[in-house]
Amino acid sequence: VLACFELFYQTGDGTYSDQLMNRLKRAATYDAKTKQFFDAAGRGSQALRQLRGSNMFAGYRKLHVMDYLLGDKLLSEGDPEQAHRFHTRALAGNPWLVGAYVNLGRIHMAQFDSPSAWELFRAAQRISPTHRDLRPVFALERKLVNDFPNFF
């Protein structure tokens, strides 16, 4: 399951990862880890944190994907400091997670650190120029170029 999420976060193309996830969801049963993961992901960051810290996933190779998910949840719940921490951990596990760069860029932009934000957006763009998480970034860039052409 975490590998499906990782594939999507890297490529931004949900076609293949969605097919795999739908196949998993149609399966008659989940193993205990998969069921607990889906349950925790639906409940929010606190449940994911508890699951991430449990012995259930000790030694698991894809913990960086759970770190990404935690960062994403924390950002949506309004905790950019903790989201930054978990997205940074996710990138330490897999430096190709485009969504983590984009979310870190959003955090820096919200803190009025535009140079760092654009550096992170450009890093994401170098990895996957057509990643769908970059669409709002490109829209913002077009708006800025149109509204303030003297600065570009």
PDB file of C-alpha atoms in Angstrom:
ATOM      1  CA  VAL A   1       0.000   0.000   0.000  1.00  0.00           C
ATOM      2  CA  LEU A   2       2.732   2.443   0.942  1.00  0.00           C
ATOM      3  CA  ALA A   3       4.529   1.603  -2.297  1.00  0.00           C
ATOM      4  CA  CYS A   4       1.407   2.651  -4.250  1.00  0.00           C
ATOM      5  CA  PHE A   5       1.350   5.962  -2.423  1.00  0.00           C
ATOM      6  CA  GLU A   6       5.067   6.399  -3.038  1.00  0.00           C
ATOM      7  CA  LEU A   7       4.633   5.814  -6.775  1.00  0.00           C
ATOM      8  CA  PHE A   8       1.965   8.508  -6.926  1.00  0.00           C
ATOM      9  CA  TYR A   9       3.930  11.018  -4.843  1.00  0.00           C
ATOM     10  CA  GLN A  10       6.928  10.600  -7.129  1.00  0.00           C
ATOM     11  CA  THR A  11       5.180  10.726 -10.492  1.00  0.00           C
ATOM     12  CA  GLY A  12       1.982  12.665  -9.853  1.00  0.00           C
ATOM     13  CA  ASP A  13       0.286  10.222 -12.214  1.00  0.00           C
ATOM     14  CA  GLY A  14      -2.432   8.470 -10.308  1.00  0.00           C
ATOM     15  CA  THR A  15      -3.421   6.143 -13.143  1.00  0.00           C
ATOM     16  CA  TYR A  16      -1.216   3.184 -12.254  1.00  0.00           C
ATOM     17  CA  SER A  17      -1.179   3.734  -8.488  1.00  0.00           C
ATOM     18  CA  ASP A  18      -4.995   4.174  -8.494  1.00  0.00           C
ATOM     19  CA  GLN A  19      -5.382   0.882 -10.363  1.00  0.00           C
ATOM     20  CA  LEU A  20      -3.236  -0.883  -7.781  1.00  0.00           C
ATOM     21  CA  MET A  21      -5.110   0.735  -4.888  1.00  0.00           C
ATOM     22  CA  ASN A  22      -8.487  -0.185  -6.383  1.00  0.00           C
ATOM     23  CA  ARG A  23      -7.320  -3.765  -6.766  1.00  0.00           C
ATOM     24  CA  LEU A  24      -6.284  -3.786  -3.107  1.00  0.00           C
ATOM     25  CA  LYS A  25      -9.606  -2.297  -2.003  1.00  0.00           C
ATOM     26  CA  ARG A  26     -11.542  -4.915  -3.976  1.00  0.00           C
ATOM     27  CA  ALA A  27      -9.578  -7.722  -2.370  1.00  0.00           C
ATOM     28  CA  ALA A  28     -11.648  -9.703   0.095  1.00  0.00           C
ATOM     29  CA  THR A  29      -9.373  -9.054   3.055  1.00  0.00           C
ATOM     30  CA  TYR A  30      -6.559  -6.771   4.101  1.00  0.00           C
ATOM     31  CA  ASP A  31      -3.704  -7.843   6.228  1.00  0.00           C
ATOM     32  CA  ALA A  32      -3.651  -6.277   9.716  1.00  0.00           C
ATOM     33  CA  LYS A  33      -1.085  -3.608   8.777  1.00  0.00           C
ATOM     34  CA  THR A  34      -3.027  -2.457   5.723  1.00  0.00           C
ATOM     35  CA  LYS A  35      -6.308  -2.243   7.631  1.00  0.00           C
ATOM     36  CA  GLN A  36      -4.743  -0.303  10.501  1.00  0.00           C
ATOM     37  CA  PHE A  37      -3.002   2.006   8.044  1.00  0.00           C
ATOM     38  CA  PHE A  38      -6.240   2.884   6.190  1.00  0.00           C
ATOM     39  CA  ASP A  39      -8.091   3.345   9.472  1.00  0.00           C
ATOM     40  CA  ALA A  40      -5.397   5.655  10.849  1.00  0.00           C
ATOM     41  CA  ALA A  41      -5.095   7.648   7.613  1.00  0.00           C
ATOM     42  CA  GLY A  42      -8.815   8.353   7.729  1.00  0.00           C
ATOM     43  CA  ARG A  43      -8.711   9.587  11.327  1.00  0.00           C
ATOM     44  CA  GLY A  44      -5.974  12.206  11.056  1.00  0.00           C
ATOM     45  CA  SER A  45      -2.449  13.023  12.091  1.00  0.00           C
ATOM     46  CA  GLN A  46      -2.698  11.852  15.707  1.00  0.00           C
ATOM     47  CA  ALA A  47      -3.760   8.354  14.662  1.00  0.00           C
ATOM     48  CA  LEU A  48      -1.050   8.224  11.978  1.00  0.00           C
ATOM     49  CA  ARG A  49       1.560   9.353  14.514  1.00  0.00           C
ATOM     50  CA  GLN A  50       0.558   6.610  16.911  1.00  0.00           C
ATOM     51  CA  LEU A  51       0.695   4.028  14.137  1.00  0.00           C
ATOM     52  CA  ARG A  52       4.037   5.396  12.875  1.00  0.00           C
ATOM     53  CA  GLY A  53       5.496   5.133  16.375  1.00  0.00           C
ATOM     54  CA  SER A  54       4.135   1.650  17.049  1.00  0.00           C
ATOM     55  CA  ASN A  55       6.179  -1.520  16.750  1.00  0.00           C
ATOM     56  CA  MET A  56       3.891  -2.689  13.963  1.00  0.00           C
ATOM     57  CA  PHE A  57       5.977  -0.935  11.306  1.00  0.00           C
ATOM     58  CA  ALA A  58       9.382  -1.301  12.976  1.00  0.00           C
ATOM     59  CA  GLY A  59      12.009  -2.032  10.357  1.00  0.00           C
ATOM     60  CA  TYR A  60       9.590  -1.339   7.506  1.00  0.00           C
ATOM     61  CA  ARG A  61      11.343   0.075   4.427  1.00  0.00           C
ATOM     62  CA  LYS A  62       8.638   2.573   3.419  1.00  0.00           C
ATOM     63  CA  LEU A  63       8.308   4.602   6.627  1.00  0.00           C
ATOM     64  CA  HIS A  64       9.253   7.733   4.681  1.00  0.00           C
ATOM     65  CA  VAL A  65       5.907   7.411   2.870  1.00  0.00           C
ATOM     66  CA  MET A  66       4.118   7.455   6.201  1.00  0.00           C
ATOM     67  CA  ASP A  67       6.210  10.519   7.120  1.00  0.00           C
ATOM     68  CA  TYR A  68       4.992  12.192   3.927  1.00  0.00           C
ATOM     69  CA  LEU A  69       1.376  11.332   4.752  1.00  0.00           C
ATOM     70  CA  LEU A  70       1.837  12.681   8.267  1.00  0.00           C
ATOM     71  CA  GLY A  71       3.316  15.901   6.903  1.00  0.00           C
ATOM     72  CA  ASP A  72       0.410  16.242   4.503  1.00  0.00           C
ATOM     73  CA  LYS A  73      -2.167  15.691   7.265  1.00  0.00           C
ATOM     74  CA  LEU A  74      -0.398  18.099   9.619  1.00  0.00           C
ATOM     75  CA  LEU A  75      -0.268  20.779   6.936  1.00  0.00           C
ATOM     76  CA  SER A  76      -3.993  20.405   6.260  1.00  0.00           C
ATOM     77  CA  GLU A  77      -4.642  20.542  10.016  1.00  0.00           C
ATOM     78  CA  GLY A  78      -2.745  23.847  10.312  1.00  0.00           C
ATOM     79  CA  ASP A  79       0.534  22.705  11.868  1.00  0.00           C
ATOM     80  CA  PRO A  80       3.201  23.805   9.366  1.00  0.00           C
ATOM     81  CA  GLU A  81       6.101  23.396  11.806  1.00  0.00           C
ATOM     82  CA  GLN A  82       5.421  19.702  12.348  1.00  0.00           C
ATOM     83  CA  ALA A  83       4.497  19.255   8.685  1.00  0.00           C
ATOM     84  CA  HIS A  84       7.909  20.661   7.745  1.00  0.00           C
ATOM     85  CA  ARG A  85       9.586  18.173  10.067  1.00  0.00           C
ATOM     86  CA  PHE A  86       7.800  15.153   8.600  1.00  0.00           C
ATOM     87  CA  HIS A  87       8.214  16.231   4.958  1.00  0.00           C
ATOM     88  CA  THR A  88      11.938  16.694   5.576  1.00  0.00           C
ATOM     89  CA  ARG A  89      12.107  13.185   7.058  1.00  0.00           C
ATOM     90  CA  ALA A  90      10.201  11.848   4.057  1.00  0.00           C
ATOM     91  CA  LEU A  91      12.740  13.393   1.679  1.00  0.00           C
ATOM     92  CA  ALA A  92      15.580  11.859   3.685  1.00  0.00           C
ATOM     93  CA  GLY A  93      14.015   8.468   2.925  1.00  0.00           C
ATOM     94  CA  ASN A  94      13.250   9.224  -0.731  1.00  0.00           C
ATOM     95  CA  PRO A  95      14.524  12.454  -2.315  1.00  0.00           C
ATOM     96  CA  TRP A  96      12.219  11.953  -5.331  1.00  0.00           C
ATOM     97  CA  LEU A  97       8.943  12.695  -3.488  1.00  0.00           C
ATOM     98  CA  VAL A  98       7.827  15.725  -5.492  1.00  0.00           C
ATOM     99  CA  GLY A  99       4.830  16.433  -3.252  1.00  0.00           C
ATOM    100  CA  ALA A 100       7.112  16.861  -0.238  1.00  0.00           C
ATOM    101  CA  TYR A 101       9.123  19.556  -2.043  1.00  0.00           C
ATOM    102  CA  VAL A 102       5.906  21.307  -3.083  1.00  0.00           C
ATOM    103  CA  ASN A 103       4.479  21.217   0.443  1.00  0.00           C
ATOM    104  CA  LEU A 104       7.754  22.466   1.925  1.00  0.00           C
ATOM    105  CA  GLY A 105       7.658  25.261  -0.655  1.00  0.00           C
ATOM    106  CA  ARG A 106       4.112  26.159   0.412  1.00  0.00           C
ATOM    107  CA  ILE A 107       5.231  26.282   4.034  1.00  0.00           C
ATOM    108  CA  HIS A 108       8.129  28.605   3.172  1.00  0.00           C
ATOM    109  CA  MET A 109       5.852  30.779   1.022  1.00  0.00           C
ATOM    110  CA  ALA A 110       3.417  31.148   3.924  1.00  0.00           C
ATOM    111  CA  GLN A 111       6.355  32.243   6.099  1.00  0.00           C
ATOM    112  CA  PHE A 112       7.236  34.932   3.506  1.00  0.00           C
ATOM    113  CA  ASP A 113      10.421  33.101   2.560  1.00  0.00           C
ATOM    114  CA  SER A 114       9.859  33.278  -1.193  1.00  0.00           C
ATOM    115  CA  PRO A 115      13.453  32.487  -2.266  1.00  0.00           C
ATOM    116  CA  SER A 116      13.416  29.186  -0.359  1.00  0.00           C
ATOM    117  CA  ALA A 117       9.908  28.408  -1.575  1.00  0.00           C
ATOM    118  CA  TRP A 118      10.815  28.883  -5.235  1.00  0.00           C
ATOM    119  CA  GLU A 119      13.998  26.854  -4.768  1.00  0.00           C
ATOM    120  CA  LEU A 120      11.884  23.957  -3.475  1.00  0.00           C
ATOM    121  CA  PHE A 121       9.337  24.361  -6.286  1.00  0.00           C
ATOM    122  CA  ARG A 122      12.169  24.278  -8.851  1.00  0.00           C
ATOM    123  CA  ALA A 123      13.608  21.137  -7.234  1.00  0.00           C
ATOM    124  CA  ALA A 124      10.198  19.483  -7.604  1.00  0.00           C
ATOM    125  CA  GLN A 125       9.971  20.676 -11.196  1.00  0.00           C
ATOM    126  CA  ARG A 126      13.387  19.198 -12.048  1.00  0.00           C
ATOM    127  CA  ILE A 127      12.231  15.810 -10.768  1.00  0.00           C
ATOM    128  CA  SER A 128       8.834  15.750 -12.473  1.00  0.00           C
ATOM    129  CA  PRO A 129       7.979  18.795 -14.609  1.00  0.00           C
ATOM    130  CA  THR A 130       4.371  17.716 -15.184  1.00  0.00           C
ATOM    131  CA  HIS A 131       3.562  16.563 -11.636  1.00  0.00           C
ATOM    132  CA  ARG A 132       0.018  17.593 -10.788  1.00  0.00           C
ATOM    133  CA  ASP A 133       1.030  19.014  -7.396  1.00  0.00           C
ATOM    134  CA  LEU A 134       2.922  21.673  -9.351  1.00  0.00           C
ATOM    135  CA  ARG A 135      -0.145  22.966 -11.238  1.00  0.00           C
ATOM    136  CA  PRO A 136      -1.056  25.572  -8.581  1.00  0.00           C
ATOM    137  CA  VAL A 137       2.591  26.658  -8.455  1.00  0.00           C
ATOM    138  CA  PHE A 138       2.673  27.181 -12.214  1.00  0.00           C
ATOM    139  CA  ALA A 139      -0.624  29.087 -12.041  1.00  0.00           C
ATOM    140  CA  LEU A 140       0.818  31.368  -9.350  1.00  0.00           C
ATOM    141  CA  GLU A 141       3.968  31.894 -11.390  1.00  0.00           C
ATOM    142  CA  ARG A 142       1.938  32.834 -14.500  1.00  0.00           C
ATOM    143  CA  LYS A 143      -0.135  35.265 -12.436  1.00  0.00           C
ATOM    144  CA  LEU A 144       2.953  36.904 -10.974  1.00  0.00           C
ATOM    145  CA  VAL A 145       4.585  37.233 -14.400  1.00  0.00           C
ATOM    146  CA  ASN A 146       1.399  38.773 -15.819  1.00  0.00           C
ATOM    147  CA  ASP A 147       0.752  41.088 -12.866  1.00  0.00           C
ATOM    148  CA  PHE A 148       4.375  42.139 -12.272  1.00  0.00           C
ATOM    149  CA  PRO A 149       6.255  41.806 -15.580  1.00  0.00           C
ATOM    150  CA  ASN A 150       8.999  44.233 -14.502  1.00  0.00           C
ATOM    151  CA  PHE A 151      10.198  41.746 -11.891  1.00  0.00           C
ATOM    152  CA  PHE A 152      10.546  38.820 -14.315  1.00  0.00           C
TER     153      PHE A 152
END
